[in-house]
Short mmCIF file of C-alpha atoms and ligand atoms in Angstrom, two decimals:
data_model
loop_
_atom_site.label_atom_id
_atom_site.label_comp_id
_atom_site.label_asym_id
_atom_site.label_seq_id
_atom_site.Cartn_x
_atom_site.Cartn_y
_atom_site.Cartn_z
CA MET A 20 -35.03 -11.13 9.17
CA GLU A 21 -31.69 -12.73 8.55
CA THR A 22 -29.44 -11.51 5.64
CA ALA A 23 -26.68 -13.30 3.80
CA THR A 24 -23.94 -11.09 5.43
CA VAL A 25 -24.59 -12.17 9.07
CA SER A 26 -24.50 -15.64 10.52
CA ARG A 27 -27.33 -17.08 12.83
CA ASN A 28 -25.80 -15.50 15.97
CA GLY A 29 -25.60 -12.10 14.37
CA THR A 30 -21.74 -12.09 13.77
CA PRO A 31 -20.69 -10.87 10.28
CA TRP A 32 -19.80 -13.73 7.98
CA VAL A 33 -16.32 -12.52 7.39
CA VAL A 34 -15.55 -12.64 11.27
CA GLU A 35 -17.16 -16.09 11.41
CA PHE A 36 -15.12 -17.39 8.44
CA TYR A 37 -11.84 -15.90 9.91
CA ARG A 38 -12.62 -17.88 13.16
CA SER A 39 -12.13 -21.11 11.33
CA ALA A 40 -8.63 -22.46 10.55
CA LEU A 41 -9.55 -22.39 6.80
CA GLY A 42 -10.44 -18.72 7.05
CA LYS A 43 -7.03 -18.00 8.68
CA LYS A 44 -5.35 -19.89 5.92
CA ALA A 45 -7.15 -17.89 3.34
CA VAL A 46 -6.18 -14.61 5.05
CA MET A 47 -2.46 -15.78 5.11
CA ALA A 48 -2.53 -16.70 1.52
CA ALA A 49 -4.25 -13.50 0.38
CA THR A 50 -1.97 -11.21 2.42
CA GLY A 51 0.98 -13.38 1.30
CA ILE A 52 0.16 -12.83 -2.35
CA MET A 53 -0.06 -9.10 -1.71
CA LEU A 54 3.23 -8.94 0.04
CA PHE A 55 4.85 -11.20 -2.42
CA GLY A 56 3.68 -8.95 -5.39
CA PHE A 57 5.02 -5.94 -3.51
CA VAL A 58 8.47 -7.53 -2.91
CA PHE A 59 8.62 -8.57 -6.56
CA VAL A 60 7.68 -5.13 -7.96
CA HIS A 61 10.00 -3.46 -5.44
CA MET A 62 12.91 -5.55 -6.57
CA LEU A 63 12.12 -4.75 -10.21
CA GLY A 64 11.87 -1.02 -9.42
CA ASN A 65 15.22 -1.14 -7.49
CA LEU A 66 16.97 -2.66 -10.61
CA LYS A 67 16.86 0.98 -11.92
CA LEU A 68 19.93 1.41 -9.56
CA TYR A 69 21.97 -0.14 -12.42
CA LEU A 70 20.64 2.59 -14.84
CA GLY A 71 22.15 5.36 -12.73
CA ALA A 72 21.17 8.06 -10.26
CA ASP A 73 18.69 9.91 -12.50
CA ALA A 74 16.78 6.67 -13.43
CA ILE A 75 16.08 5.52 -9.81
CA ASN A 76 15.65 9.00 -8.41
CA HIS A 77 13.09 9.89 -11.04
CA TYR A 78 11.24 6.64 -10.55
CA GLY A 79 11.12 7.49 -6.74
CA GLU A 80 9.55 10.92 -7.63
CA PHE A 81 7.26 9.26 -10.19
CA LEU A 82 5.77 7.04 -7.29
CA ARG A 83 4.94 10.25 -5.38
CA THR A 84 2.97 11.71 -8.30
CA VAL A 85 0.78 8.62 -8.93
CA GLY A 86 -2.90 9.58 -8.45
CA TYR A 87 -2.05 13.36 -8.45
CA PRO A 88 -4.02 15.74 -8.55
CA ILE A 89 -6.99 13.49 -7.33
CA LEU A 90 -4.84 12.60 -4.40
CA PRO A 91 -2.28 14.88 -2.79
CA HIS A 92 1.46 14.48 -3.71
CA GLY A 93 2.64 11.27 -2.20
CA GLY A 94 -0.84 10.22 -1.39
CA MET A 95 -0.92 6.98 -3.26
CA LEU A 96 2.37 6.04 -1.58
CA TRP A 97 0.81 6.56 1.83
CA ILE A 98 -2.28 4.42 0.85
CA ALA A 99 0.15 1.72 -0.34
CA ARG A 100 2.19 1.91 2.90
CA ILE A 101 -1.06 1.62 5.12
CA VAL A 102 -2.40 -1.27 2.96
CA LEU A 103 1.04 -3.08 3.24
CA LEU A 104 1.26 -2.55 6.99
CA GLY A 105 -2.28 -3.93 7.39
CA ALA A 106 -1.33 -6.94 5.22
CA VAL A 107 1.82 -7.58 7.35
CA ALA A 108 -0.24 -7.31 10.57
CA LEU A 109 -2.92 -9.80 9.30
CA HIS A 110 -0.27 -12.15 7.90
CA MET A 111 1.40 -12.34 11.24
CA LEU A 112 -1.73 -12.57 13.27
CA SER A 113 -3.14 -15.45 11.31
CA ALA A 114 0.44 -17.18 11.37
CA LEU A 115 0.42 -16.86 15.13
CA GLN A 116 -3.16 -18.04 15.57
CA LEU A 117 -2.64 -21.10 13.20
CA THR A 118 0.56 -22.07 15.16
CA LEU A 119 -1.42 -21.97 18.40
CA ILE A 120 -4.18 -24.12 16.89
CA SER A 121 -1.75 -26.70 15.52
CA ARG A 122 0.18 -26.85 18.74
CA ALA A 123 -3.00 -27.57 20.75
CA ALA A 124 -4.01 -30.24 18.23
CA ARG A 125 -0.56 -31.90 18.09
CA PRO A 126 1.77 -31.09 20.95
CA GLU A 127 4.54 -33.37 19.69
CA GLU A 128 6.14 -32.30 16.42
CA TYR A 129 6.14 -35.35 14.01
CA GLU A 130 8.95 -36.30 11.58
CA ARG A 131 8.34 -35.54 7.98
CA LYS A 132 10.34 -36.60 4.94
CA GLU A 133 10.64 -33.68 2.48
CA PHE A 134 13.17 -32.19 0.16
CA ALA A 135 16.21 -31.09 2.39
CA ILE A 136 15.76 -27.37 1.43
CA ALA A 137 11.94 -27.42 1.69
CA SER A 138 12.16 -28.86 5.21
CA TYR A 139 14.84 -26.38 6.24
CA ALA A 140 12.75 -23.46 4.78
CA SER A 141 9.63 -24.72 6.57
CA ARG A 142 11.48 -25.01 9.94
CA THR A 143 12.63 -21.37 9.58
CA MET A 144 9.24 -19.88 8.71
CA ARG A 145 8.49 -18.51 12.18
CA TRP A 146 11.96 -17.25 13.11
CA GLY A 147 12.57 -16.16 9.60
CA GLY A 148 9.28 -14.18 9.81
CA VAL A 149 10.56 -12.40 12.95
CA ILE A 150 13.85 -11.60 11.36
CA ILE A 151 12.14 -10.23 8.23
CA LEU A 152 9.97 -7.97 10.43
CA ALA A 153 13.16 -6.62 12.15
CA PHE A 154 14.61 -6.09 8.67
CA ILE A 155 11.57 -4.11 7.51
CA LEU A 156 11.59 -1.89 10.58
CA TRP A 157 15.26 -1.18 10.12
CA HIS A 158 14.83 -0.71 6.33
CA LEU A 159 12.01 1.85 6.78
CA ALA A 160 14.15 3.70 9.43
CA ASP A 161 17.15 3.47 7.07
CA LEU A 162 16.00 4.26 3.52
CA THR A 163 12.48 5.76 3.96
CA LEU A 164 12.98 7.93 7.06
CA GLY A 165 16.83 8.37 7.12
CA LEU A 166 17.06 7.74 10.90
CA THR A 167 19.96 5.17 11.09
CA PRO A 168 23.37 6.50 12.19
CA GLY A 169 26.55 6.55 10.03
CA TYR A 170 25.34 8.30 6.88
CA VAL A 171 23.58 11.55 5.90
CA PHE A 172 20.19 10.95 4.47
CA ALA A 173 19.21 12.92 1.31
CA GLU A 174 15.47 13.56 0.86
CA GLY A 175 14.17 12.40 -2.52
CA LYS A 176 17.53 10.76 -3.51
CA PRO A 177 17.17 6.91 -3.19
CA TYR A 178 20.37 6.38 -5.28
CA GLU A 179 22.63 8.42 -2.97
CA ASN A 180 20.92 6.85 0.11
CA ILE A 181 21.34 3.25 -1.06
CA VAL A 182 25.04 3.86 -1.89
CA ALA A 183 25.63 5.64 1.49
CA SER A 184 23.76 3.02 3.50
CA PHE A 185 25.34 -0.04 1.87
CA SER A 186 28.82 1.56 2.18
CA ARG A 187 28.57 0.62 5.85
CA MET A 188 29.87 -2.99 5.81
CA PRO A 189 27.80 -4.40 8.76
CA VAL A 190 24.61 -2.95 7.17
CA ALA A 191 25.32 -4.44 3.76
CA ILE A 192 25.89 -7.90 5.39
CA PHE A 193 22.69 -7.56 7.39
CA TYR A 194 20.73 -6.84 4.07
CA ILE A 195 22.31 -9.86 2.45
CA ILE A 196 21.44 -12.15 5.42
CA ALA A 197 17.92 -10.73 5.79
CA ASN A 198 17.26 -11.11 2.07
CA LEU A 199 18.47 -14.78 2.03
CA MET A 200 16.16 -15.42 4.93
CA LEU A 201 13.28 -13.63 3.04
CA GLY A 202 14.11 -15.91 -0.09
CA LEU A 203 13.60 -19.11 2.01
CA HIS A 204 10.45 -17.60 3.48
CA LEU A 205 9.04 -16.75 0.00
CA TYR A 206 9.96 -20.20 -1.24
CA HIS A 207 8.16 -22.13 1.46
CA GLY A 208 5.37 -19.54 1.65
CA LEU A 209 4.60 -19.95 -1.96
CA TRP A 210 4.87 -23.69 -1.90
CA SER A 211 2.58 -24.09 1.10
CA MET A 212 0.14 -21.57 -0.34
CA PHE A 213 -0.52 -23.86 -3.37
CA GLN A 214 -1.15 -26.60 -0.78
CA SER A 215 -3.66 -24.40 1.12
CA LEU A 216 -5.32 -23.71 -2.22
CA GLY A 217 -5.71 -27.50 -2.75
CA CYS A 218 -3.03 -27.65 -5.47
CA ASN A 219 -1.62 -30.83 -4.02
CA ASN A 220 -1.60 -33.28 -6.67
CA PRO A 221 1.48 -35.55 -7.36
CA ARG A 222 1.31 -34.43 -11.05
CA PHE A 223 1.74 -30.73 -10.06
CA ASN A 224 4.04 -31.14 -7.02
CA THR A 225 7.31 -30.97 -8.99
CA TRP A 226 6.06 -28.05 -11.03
CA ARG A 227 4.88 -26.25 -7.88
CA ASN A 228 8.19 -26.74 -6.17
CA GLU A 229 10.08 -25.55 -9.23
CA PHE A 230 7.80 -22.51 -9.63
CA ALA A 231 8.13 -21.58 -5.97
CA ALA A 232 11.95 -21.96 -6.05
CA ALA A 233 12.42 -19.98 -9.32
CA PHE A 234 10.35 -16.94 -8.01
CA ALA A 235 12.34 -17.07 -4.71
CA VAL A 236 15.59 -17.28 -6.41
CA ILE A 237 14.83 -14.45 -8.80
CA ILE A 238 13.72 -12.05 -6.00
CA THR A 239 16.65 -12.99 -3.75
CA ILE A 240 19.40 -12.54 -6.37
CA GLY A 241 17.87 -9.17 -7.34
CA ASN A 242 17.81 -7.98 -3.79
CA ILE A 243 21.26 -9.35 -2.67
CA SER A 244 22.78 -8.00 -5.85
CA PHE A 245 22.34 -4.28 -4.55
CA PRO A 246 24.40 -4.46 -1.33
CA ILE A 247 27.01 -6.65 -3.16
CA SER A 248 27.30 -4.28 -6.08
CA VAL A 249 27.91 -1.30 -3.64
CA MET A 250 30.42 -3.41 -1.62
CA LEU A 251 32.24 -4.22 -4.85
CA GLY A 252 32.23 -0.57 -6.02
CA LEU A 253 30.24 -1.44 -9.22
CA VAL A 254 27.54 1.01 -7.99
CA LYS A 255 29.01 4.23 -6.39
C1 LIG B 2 18.51 -4.76 -0.96
C2 LIG B 2 17.19 -4.69 -1.33
C3 LIG B 2 16.42 -3.42 -1.20
C4 LIG B 2 16.61 -2.22 -1.53
C5 LIG B 2 17.94 -1.51 -2.20
C6 LIG B 2 15.60 -1.30 -1.24
C7 LIG B 2 15.42 0.07 -1.38
C8 LIG B 2 14.46 0.88 -0.85
C9 LIG B 2 14.43 2.23 -1.00
C10 LIG B 2 15.43 3.24 -1.59
C11 LIG B 2 13.32 2.64 -0.33
C12 LIG B 2 12.85 4.23 -0.25
C13 LIG B 2 12.05 4.52 -1.45
C14 LIG B 2 11.65 6.03 -1.42
O1 LIG B 2 11.40 6.59 -0.43
O2 LIG B 2 11.51 6.52 -2.56
C15 LIG B 2 12.58 1.61 0.11
C16 LIG B 2 11.32 1.57 0.65
C17 LIG B 2 10.70 0.44 1.12
N1 LIG B 2 11.15 -0.91 1.07
FE1 LIG B 2 12.85 -1.52 0.23
N2 LIG B 2 14.64 -2.15 -0.63
C18 LIG B 2 15.01 -3.47 -0.64
C19 LIG B 2 14.39 -4.55 -0.12
C20 LIG B 2 13.18 -4.66 0.46
C21 LIG B 2 12.55 -5.73 0.98
C22 LIG B 2 13.05 -7.09 0.80
C23 LIG B 2 11.46 -5.33 1.44
C24 LIG B 2 10.29 -6.02 2.13
C25 LIG B 2 10.37 -7.28 2.69
C26 LIG B 2 11.30 -3.84 1.35
C27 LIG B 2 10.20 -3.02 1.76
C28 LIG B 2 10.25 -1.72 1.69
C29 LIG B 2 9.07 -0.83 2.15
C30 LIG B 2 7.77 -1.44 2.78
C31 LIG B 2 9.40 0.41 1.72
C32 LIG B 2 8.52 1.63 2.10
C33 LIG B 2 7.93 2.23 0.86
C34 LIG B 2 8.12 3.69 1.04
O3 LIG B 2 7.63 4.08 2.07
O4 LIG B 2 8.59 4.38 0.21
N3 LIG B 2 12.46 -3.47 0.73
N4 LIG B 2 13.35 0.40 -0.25
#
């Protein structure tokens, strides 16, 4: 007998749904919201840099104690890392597959008239995504694992690591460029997510554009302020 969880040919409904373009858009939106939430909370947490070494170092240690003693020390952080990695992988896979579907359906790109910044942001989504991925890999090697050359990593001391890392001028500039790219990506990503969710009514379009822009700007200003503050010697 058939159940509601499998389709007529025996494939689980989740797989069947994912096979459709709508399913892929839903996965992009759901993983996008998760990543967006992480980037926002991560930026807020990093603002503790301005409260001094103790504040941000204690915060780093607090994150490792969440869920303890039910989970081992640092256990929740590992769960969060695995969930985030899974979200990044699914976000990229569905983006790639949607690109292939839309290329097959429409080999010639057509011209669209949009806001200048919105259209620049939309054209940089794919390459922006690749640069952001490169940034995340560098960032993990740099501030989580302490593997990048030119500074001595101190375990459990994010304040000292951030200051030492951004004291390397090329690294600070790379962080600024990557986070500006991330800002454009968040702006267009949020904007088009509303579109996928069917929120595309002329009455809401200005509101939706402003909301996406405001969130992207807040996250970007927060993030680029860290390398800039270290470069200016305001945080040392
Ligand atoms: C200039 C801005 C940023 C600063 C100063 C910063 C700082 C840090 C620090 C200090 C850690 C290590 C935390 C610890 O081990 O206690 C970390 C981890 C991490 N960051 Fe960032 N971050 C920034 C931007 C970003 C952005 C934009 C993303 C994502 C697009 C991101 C993704 C991550 C991830 C995934 C981790 C791993 C979490 C962990 O394993 O601890 N960061 N960041």
